[in-house]
Coordinates of C-alpha atoms and ligand atoms in Angstrom, one line a residue:
M1 CA -3.3 19.6 23.9
K2 CA -6.2 22.1 23.6
L3 CA -9.6 20.4 22.9
T4 CA -12.8 22.1 21.9
H5 CA -16.1 21.7 23.7
E6 CA -17.2 19.3 20.9
Q7 CA -14.1 17.2 21.3
H8 CA -14.5 17.0 25.0
Q9 CA -18.0 15.8 24.5
L10 CA -16.8 13.0 22.2
L11 CA -14.3 12.0 24.9
D12 CA -17.1 12.0 27.5
G13 CA -19.1 9.5 25.4
E14 CA -21.6 11.9 23.7
A15 CA -21.4 9.7 20.6
G16 CA -21.2 6.4 22.5
A17 CA -18.7 4.3 24.3
V18 CA -17.0 2.9 21.2
V19 CA -16.3 6.3 19.6
A20 CA -15.0 7.6 23.0
K21 CA -12.7 4.6 23.3
Y22 CA -11.0 5.0 19.9
F23 CA -11.0 8.8 20.1
R24 CA -9.3 8.7 23.5
T25 CA -6.5 6.4 22.0
L26 CA -6.1 8.9 19.2
V27 CA -5.9 11.9 21.6
D28 CA -3.4 10.1 23.8
W29 CA -1.2 9.3 20.8
G30 CA -1.4 13.0 19.8
R31 CA -0.3 14.1 23.3
I32 CA 2.7 11.7 23.2
M33 CA 3.6 13.1 19.8
G34 CA 3.4 16.6 21.1
A35 CA 0.3 17.7 19.1
E36 CA -1.2 21.0 20.3
R37 CA -4.6 20.6 18.7
L38 CA -6.8 18.3 16.7
V39 CA -7.6 19.1 13.0
K40 CA -10.4 17.9 10.8
V41 CA -9.6 14.8 8.8
H42 CA -10.7 14.7 5.2
S43 CA -10.0 11.1 4.2
V44 CA -9.4 7.8 6.1
H45 CA -7.9 4.6 4.8
A46 CA -8.6 1.9 7.4
S47 CA -7.1 -1.5 7.9
G48 CA -8.6 -4.2 10.1
I49 CA -12.0 -4.3 8.5
T50 CA -11.8 -8.0 7.4
A51 CA -12.4 -11.6 8.3
S52 CA -9.4 -13.3 9.8
G53 CA -8.3 -15.8 7.2
R54 CA -7.7 -18.2 10.1
V55 CA -7.9 -21.4 8.0
A56 CA -5.2 -20.0 5.7
G57 CA -3.0 -20.5 8.8
S58 CA -2.0 -16.9 8.9
V59 CA -3.3 -16.3 12.5
T60 CA -3.9 -18.2 15.7
K61 CA -7.4 -18.9 17.0
Q62 CA -6.9 -16.2 19.7
A63 CA -5.8 -13.7 17.1
A64 CA -8.7 -14.6 14.9
E65 CA -11.1 -14.0 17.8
A66 CA -9.5 -10.7 18.6
T67 CA -9.9 -9.7 14.9
L68 CA -13.5 -10.6 15.0
A69 CA -14.2 -8.6 18.2
Q70 CA -12.3 -5.6 16.7
V71 CA -14.0 -5.6 13.4
M72 CA -17.4 -5.8 15.1
E73 CA -16.5 -2.7 17.1
F74 CA -15.0 -0.9 14.1
T75 CA -18.3 -1.3 12.1
S76 CA -20.6 -0.6 15.0
V77 CA -21.0 3.1 14.4
K78 CA -21.4 5.5 11.4
M79 CA -18.1 7.1 10.3
R80 CA -17.9 10.8 10.4
A81 CA -15.0 11.1 7.9
P82 CA -14.9 9.6 4.4
T83 CA -13.4 6.1 5.0
A84 CA -12.1 3.6 2.6
T85 CA -11.0 0.0 3.4
H86 CA -7.5 -1.3 3.1
V87 CA -7.0 -4.9 1.8
A88 CA -8.8 -7.8 3.5
R89 CA -7.0 -10.9 4.8
I90 CA -9.0 -13.2 2.5
C91 CA -9.8 -13.1 -1.2
L92 CA -13.4 -14.1 -1.9
Q93 CA -12.6 -15.0 -5.5
D94 CA -10.0 -17.4 -4.5
D95 CA -11.6 -20.3 -6.4
K96 CA -8.7 -22.7 -6.3
G97 CA -8.6 -23.5 -2.7
G98 CA -6.5 -20.7 -1.3
G99 CA -7.4 -21.7 2.2
V100 CA -10.5 -19.6 2.7
S101 CA -12.9 -21.6 4.9
A102 CA -16.7 -21.4 4.6
E103 CA -16.7 -19.8 8.0
D104 CA -14.4 -17.0 6.9
R105 CA -16.2 -16.5 3.6
E106 CA -19.5 -16.2 5.5
F107 CA -18.0 -13.8 8.0
Q108 CA -16.5 -11.6 5.3
Q109 CA -20.0 -11.3 3.8
I110 CA -21.1 -10.0 7.2
V111 CA -18.2 -7.6 7.4
I112 CA -19.1 -6.3 3.9
E113 CA -22.7 -5.6 5.1
R114 CA -21.7 -4.0 8.4
A115 CA -19.1 -1.8 6.7
R116 CA -21.6 -0.7 4.1
A117 CA -24.1 0.2 6.9
A118 CA -21.3 2.1 8.7
G119 CA -20.9 4.3 5.6
I120 CA -17.5 2.9 4.8
Q121 CA -16.4 2.8 1.1
L122 CA -15.9 -0.8 0.2
T123 CA -12.7 -0.4 -1.7
W124 CA -10.5 -3.2 -0.1
T125 CA -7.4 -1.9 -1.8
C126 CA -3.9 -0.8 -0.8
A127 CA -3.9 1.8 -3.5
P128 CA -7.1 3.8 -3.0
Y129 CA -5.8 6.5 -5.3
I130 CA -6.2 4.1 -8.3
A131 CA -9.9 3.6 -7.2
G132 CA -10.9 7.3 -7.1
I133 CA -10.0 8.0 -3.5
L134 CA -7.7 11.0 -4.2
P135 CA -7.2 13.7 -1.6
T136 CA -6.0 17.2 -2.7
K137 CA -3.0 19.2 -1.7
T138 CA -2.8 20.0 2.1
Q139 CA -5.9 17.9 2.9
I140 CA -5.5 16.0 6.2
C141 CA -5.7 12.2 5.9
A142 CA -5.4 9.2 8.2
W143 CA -4.3 6.4 5.9
T144 CA -2.9 3.0 7.0
E145 CA -1.1 1.6 4.0
S146 CA 2.5 2.9 4.2
S147 CA 3.0 2.9 0.4
A148 CA -0.2 4.9 -0.1
V149 CA 0.8 7.3 2.7
V150 CA 4.1 8.0 1.0
Y151 CA 2.3 8.4 -2.4
I152 CA -0.2 11.0 -1.3
N153 CA 2.3 13.0 0.8
S154 CA 4.9 13.0 -1.9
M155 CA 3.0 13.0 -5.3
I156 CA -0.1 15.0 -4.3
G157 CA 0.9 17.1 -1.2
A158 CA -1.9 15.7 0.9
R159 CA -0.9 15.1 4.5
S160 CA -0.9 11.8 6.5
V161 CA 1.3 10.2 9.0
R162 CA 1.7 6.4 9.0
N163 CA -1.3 5.0 10.8
G164 CA -2.3 1.8 12.5
A165 CA -5.9 0.4 12.4
E166 CA -6.9 1.9 15.7
S167 CA -5.7 5.5 15.0
A168 CA -7.3 5.4 11.5
I169 CA -10.6 4.2 12.8
G170 CA -10.5 6.7 15.7
A171 CA -10.1 9.4 13.0
A172 CA -12.9 7.9 11.0
M173 CA -15.3 7.8 13.9
S174 CA -14.5 11.2 15.3
G175 CA -13.6 13.2 12.2
W176 CA -10.5 14.6 14.0
F177 CA -6.7 13.9 14.0
P178 CA -3.9 15.2 16.2
E179 CA -1.7 17.7 14.3
F180 CA 1.9 16.4 14.4
G181 CA 4.6 15.1 12.1
V182 CA 4.2 15.7 8.4
L183 CA 0.7 17.2 9.0
L184 CA 2.7 20.4 10.0
E185 CA 4.3 22.4 7.2
E186 CA 7.6 22.8 9.1
N187 CA 8.1 19.0 9.2
R188 CA 7.8 18.5 5.4
G189 CA 11.2 19.6 4.4
A190 CA 14.0 17.3 3.2
D191 CA 16.7 15.8 5.4
L192 CA 18.7 14.1 2.8
I193 CA 19.6 14.8 -0.9
I194 CA 19.9 11.8 -3.2
D195 CA 21.5 12.7 -6.6
V196 CA 20.2 10.1 -9.0
E197 CA 22.9 9.1 -11.5
Q198 CA 21.3 5.7 -12.4
V199 CA 18.0 7.2 -13.6
P200 CA 15.2 4.6 -13.9
G201 CA 13.6 4.3 -17.3
D202 CA 10.3 2.6 -18.2
E203 CA 10.8 -0.5 -16.1
L204 CA 8.9 -0.3 -12.8
C205 CA 11.4 -2.6 -11.0
D206 CA 14.1 0.1 -11.5
W207 CA 11.9 2.6 -9.7
G208 CA 11.5 0.0 -7.0
F209 CA 15.2 -0.5 -6.6
L210 CA 15.7 3.2 -6.3
G211 CA 13.0 3.5 -3.7
Y212 CA 14.4 0.6 -1.7
F213 CA 17.8 2.2 -1.7
A214 CA 16.3 5.6 -0.7
G215 CA 14.4 3.9 2.2
E216 CA 17.5 2.2 3.4
V217 CA 19.7 5.2 3.5
S218 CA 17.0 7.6 4.7
G219 CA 15.6 5.6 7.7
L220 CA 13.1 8.0 9.2
R221 CA 14.4 11.0 7.2
T222 CA 12.7 12.6 4.2
P223 CA 14.8 12.3 1.0
V224 CA 14.7 14.7 -2.0
F225 CA 15.7 13.2 -5.3
T226 CA 17.5 15.3 -7.9
G227 CA 18.0 14.2 -11.6
L228 CA 14.7 12.3 -11.9
P229 CA 12.1 12.9 -14.6
A230 CA 8.4 12.9 -13.7
P231 CA 7.4 9.3 -12.9
S232 CA 4.2 7.8 -14.4
Q233 CA 1.6 6.9 -11.8
E234 CA 2.8 3.3 -11.9
A235 CA 6.4 4.3 -11.4
A236 CA 5.4 6.7 -8.5
K237 CA 3.5 3.8 -7.0
Q238 CA 6.6 1.5 -7.1
L239 CA 8.8 4.3 -5.8
S240 CA 6.5 5.0 -2.9
A241 CA 6.0 1.4 -2.0
A242 CA 9.8 0.7 -2.1
V243 CA 10.7 3.8 0.0
A244 CA 8.3 2.6 2.7
T245 CA 9.7 -1.0 2.4
G246 CA 13.4 -0.1 2.6
G247 CA 13.0 2.3 5.5
G248 CA 10.5 4.2 7.6
C249 CA 10.0 7.3 5.4
T250 CA 6.7 9.0 5.3
M251 CA 7.4 11.0 2.2
F252 CA 9.9 12.1 -0.4
H253 CA 10.3 15.0 -2.8
I254 CA 11.5 15.1 -6.4
A255 CA 13.2 18.4 -7.2
G256 CA 11.3 20.2 -9.9
I257 CA 8.5 17.6 -10.0
T258 CA 6.5 17.0 -6.9
P259 CA 4.2 19.7 -5.7
E260 CA 6.1 20.9 -2.7
A261 CA 9.5 20.9 -4.4
P262 CA 9.5 23.4 -7.3
D263 CA 13.3 23.4 -6.8
L264 CA 15.8 22.0 -4.3
A265 CA 15.9 25.1 -2.2
A266 CA 12.2 25.0 -1.5
V267 CA 12.5 21.7 0.5
V268 CA 16.2 21.8 1.7
R269 CA 15.8 24.3 4.5
K270 CA 19.0 23.5 6.4
P271 CA 22.4 21.9 5.7
V272 CA 21.8 18.2 5.0
E273 CA 23.7 15.1 3.9
R274 CA 24.1 14.5 0.2
I275 CA 24.6 11.1 -1.5
R276 CA 24.6 9.6 -5.0
Y277 CA 22.6 6.7 -6.4
T278 CA 24.8 4.9 -8.9
R279 CA 24.6 1.8 -11.1
A280 CA 26.5 -0.1 -8.4
D281 CA 23.8 0.8 -5.9
R282 CA 21.0 -0.4 -8.2
D283 CA 22.8 -3.7 -8.8
R284 CA 23.4 -4.2 -5.1
I285 CA 19.7 -3.7 -4.2
A286 CA 18.7 -6.0 -7.1
A287 CA 21.0 -8.7 -6.0
K288 CA 19.8 -8.4 -2.4
L289 CA 16.2 -8.9 -3.4
N290 CA 16.8 -11.6 -6.0
T291 CA 17.1 -14.8 -3.9
L292 CA 15.9 -17.4 -6.5
S293 CA 18.3 -20.3 -6.9
G294 CA 18.2 -22.0 -10.3
T295 CA 15.7 -21.0 -13.0
D296 CA 12.5 -23.0 -12.4
I297 CA 9.6 -20.9 -11.1
D298 CA 6.0 -21.7 -10.1
Y299 CA 4.4 -18.4 -9.1
V300 CA 4.0 -15.0 -10.7
V301 CA 2.6 -12.0 -8.8
L302 CA 1.8 -8.7 -10.4
G303 CA -0.1 -5.7 -8.9
C304 CA 1.8 -4.7 -5.8
P305 CA 0.6 -2.1 -4.9
H306 CA -2.6 -3.0 -6.7
A307 CA -2.4 -2.7 -10.5
T308 CA -3.7 0.3 -12.4
L309 CA -5.9 -0.1 -15.5
E310 CA -2.8 0.7 -17.6
E311 CA -0.8 -2.1 -16.0
I312 CA -3.6 -4.6 -16.6
R313 CA -3.9 -3.3 -20.2
I314 CA -0.2 -4.0 -20.7
I315 CA -0.3 -7.5 -19.1
G316 CA -3.5 -8.4 -21.0
A317 CA -1.9 -7.3 -24.3
R318 CA 1.2 -9.4 -23.6
L319 CA -0.8 -12.5 -22.7
E320 CA -3.5 -12.3 -25.4
G321 CA -3.6 -15.5 -27.4
R322 CA -0.8 -17.1 -25.4
K323 CA -0.6 -19.8 -22.6
I324 CA 1.1 -19.6 -19.3
S325 CA 3.2 -22.6 -18.3
E326 CA 1.1 -25.3 -16.7
R327 CA 3.3 -25.3 -13.6
V328 CA 2.9 -21.6 -13.0
R329 CA 0.2 -19.8 -11.2
L330 CA -0.1 -16.1 -12.3
E331 CA -2.0 -13.6 -10.3
V332 CA -2.7 -9.9 -11.0
W333 CA -4.0 -8.0 -8.0
T334 CA -6.1 -4.9 -8.3
A335 CA -9.1 -2.9 -6.9
W336 CA -12.6 -4.0 -7.6
S337 CA -13.5 -0.9 -9.6
V338 CA -10.4 -1.2 -11.8
K339 CA -11.2 -4.9 -12.4
A340 CA -14.7 -3.9 -13.5
V341 CA -13.3 -1.6 -16.2
A342 CA -10.7 -4.2 -17.2
E343 CA -13.5 -6.7 -17.7
R344 CA -15.3 -4.2 -20.0
M345 CA -12.1 -3.9 -22.0
G346 CA -11.7 -7.7 -22.3
L347 CA -8.4 -7.6 -20.4
V348 CA -9.5 -9.9 -17.6
Q349 CA -10.7 -12.4 -20.2
A350 CA -7.3 -12.2 -22.1
I351 CA -5.4 -12.9 -18.8
E352 CA -7.8 -15.7 -17.8
N353 CA -7.7 -17.3 -21.2
A354 CA -3.9 -17.4 -20.9
G355 CA -4.3 -19.3 -17.6
G356 CA -3.9 -16.3 -15.2
R357 CA -6.2 -14.7 -12.6
V358 CA -7.1 -11.2 -11.9
L359 CA -7.9 -11.0 -8.2
T360 CA -9.2 -8.3 -5.8
D361 CA -9.5 -7.6 -2.1
S362 CA -6.1 -8.6 -0.9
C363 CA -2.6 -9.9 -2.0
P364 CA -0.4 -12.9 -1.3
S365 CA 1.5 -11.2 1.5
I366 CA -1.7 -10.7 3.3
T367 CA -3.6 -13.9 2.5
R368 CA -0.4 -16.1 2.8
S369 CA -2.3 -18.7 0.9
G370 CA 0.9 -20.6 0.3
F371 CA 0.9 -20.9 -3.4
G372 CA 4.2 -21.7 -5.0
K373 CA 7.7 -21.7 -3.6
R374 CA 9.6 -19.9 -6.3
M375 CA 8.0 -16.5 -7.1
V376 CA 8.6 -13.9 -9.8
T377 CA 7.4 -10.3 -9.6
N378 CA 8.2 -6.8 -10.8
A379 CA 7.4 -5.3 -7.3
V380 CA 10.1 -4.8 -4.7
K381 CA 7.6 -4.7 -1.8
Q382 CA 6.0 -8.0 -2.7
A383 CA 9.4 -9.6 -3.1
N384 CA 10.6 -8.3 0.2
Y385 CA 7.5 -9.4 2.1
L386 CA 7.1 -12.9 0.5
Q387 CA 10.7 -13.7 1.2
G388 CA 10.5 -12.5 4.8
M389 CA 7.0 -13.9 5.7
T390 CA 6.7 -17.1 3.8
G391 CA 10.2 -18.0 2.8
H392 CA 9.5 -17.9 -1.0
E393 CA 12.6 -17.7 -3.2
V394 CA 12.1 -14.6 -5.3
A395 CA 13.2 -13.0 -8.5
V396 CA 12.4 -9.4 -9.3
G397 CA 12.7 -8.0 -12.8
S398 CA 11.2 -6.2 -15.7
M399 CA 7.7 -6.8 -17.1
D400 CA 9.3 -8.6 -20.1
Q401 CA 11.2 -10.9 -17.8
V402 CA 8.2 -11.6 -15.6
I403 CA 5.9 -12.4 -18.6
S404 CA 8.5 -14.6 -20.2
A405 CA 8.9 -16.5 -17.0
A406 CA 5.2 -17.0 -16.7
L407 CA 5.0 -18.4 -20.2
S408 CA 8.0 -20.6 -20.0
G409 CA 8.1 -21.5 -16.3
T410 CA 11.7 -20.5 -16.4
W411 CA 13.4 -17.3 -15.0
S412 CA 15.9 -15.7 -17.2
P413 CA 18.1 -13.3 -15.2
Q414 CA 18.8 -10.9 -18.1
Ligands
F3S501 FE1 -0.7 -3.9 -1.5 FE2 0.0 -6.3 -0.7 FE3 1.7 -4.9 -2.0 S1 -1.3 -4.9 0.4 S2 1.2 -2.8 -1.3 S3 -0.2 -5.6 -2.9 S4 2.2 -6.2 -0.2

C-alpha cells in the first residue's frame, strides 16, 4: 500500500503513541484486504465508548477491565474525523433497577466527559441517520453498526465497510481509511437478483422478514430487489437491519429506487443468480423468528434500530389515554435528540402515562438487563438477538399486534 509522507509520520508517532497504535492496526487491515491507498474519511460511527455494564452480568470482570482500558485510550486524543458514538452498554435512565451499578453509572459520566473533550458527538445511537448524522453519496465513512452501514450504503450511496471498534477509532483518530471492499465503485454491483412477489406493505415487520430472507440467501453477496416500492425511512431501517441480521451483506440495491440502481442493468454487471421472494418465504421466516409458546407476554420492545420521531408519534397516538397491562414492561428505544423532540410533542408523556418508557443510549440486546422472559416486538433484529443471547421466547408482528399485546398482556398471532 502506498502511504503519503503525512501518513508515514502518523505511523511513526508524530501524533502520539495511541494514534500510531490504532492507525497501524487500520493500515495492517487494509494491507490484508488488498487496499492500495488510504482515503480521507468523512464520518465515523464508533462503538466501544461506554462503561462496561458489568453488574448487569453481561461481561466478566476481566472483560470489564479491558473495556475500561480501551475506552480510556479511545478518548485520550482529539478525533480528526467527525465521530459519533454507537450505543452504550448501559442506560443511565434505567430507573427500575436494570442492573446498572453506582460504579458503572459514575464511570459512564466520566466517559461522557472524556468523549466530549475528545470532540466526539455524544449520540449513543445505532441509527445516527435519525439523529442528523447523514453522510452524502460517495462520502467515505467508517461506521460500526451493521444495520446503519447497510442503510447508508444502500439508501444514500455513502460508502462504508462493516467496522469493528478498533478500525473505526483508528479512522477517527487518523482521518484516513484503507480503500477496499464497497469503498471502491467496482465492488458495489449486485451479485444476486431477488424478484419480490410478496411485496411488503405498511407493516415494518414485513420489511424485516424480507430483509432477513435476503440476508440468508445472499450471505456475503449484494442483492438487488426488483418489484419493491420506495420504502419509508422506517421500512428502509427495518430492511437494512434484517439484511445484516440474516447474513453478512454490506449493502443492497432496489431497482429503480436506490441511488446507484436507476435500473437493474446499472447494478447487474455480470450474469448472476436470480430467485423469487414469495408468500411461502415470508411465512417461513416469520415462523422461524416467532418462538413464543402460549399467549402470555411480559415484555414489549420497540425501536430497533432506534425509533424515528414518526414511529414514536404512532406509538404515542396509539397509547394515549390507555393503560398497558400491569404485567408488561414496554420500552421504546431511540436517540437522545429524537426523544427531546418527542418530549416537546407530548409523546413521551403519552407513552409514560400509559405505563411505558422511552429510553435512550442503548437497547435490551446490549444491556441484557434481564427484563421479561416472553417478549414481543416488530423488529426482526431484536427478536433474533434476544432469542440467541438471552433465551427470551419471542413473537414478531405488526404494530397493531404489538400494541394490543402490550395493553392486554396477551399475544394474538393474527
Ligand atoms: Fe440498535 Fe440494539 Fe437493534 S443496537 S439495531 S436497537 S439490537
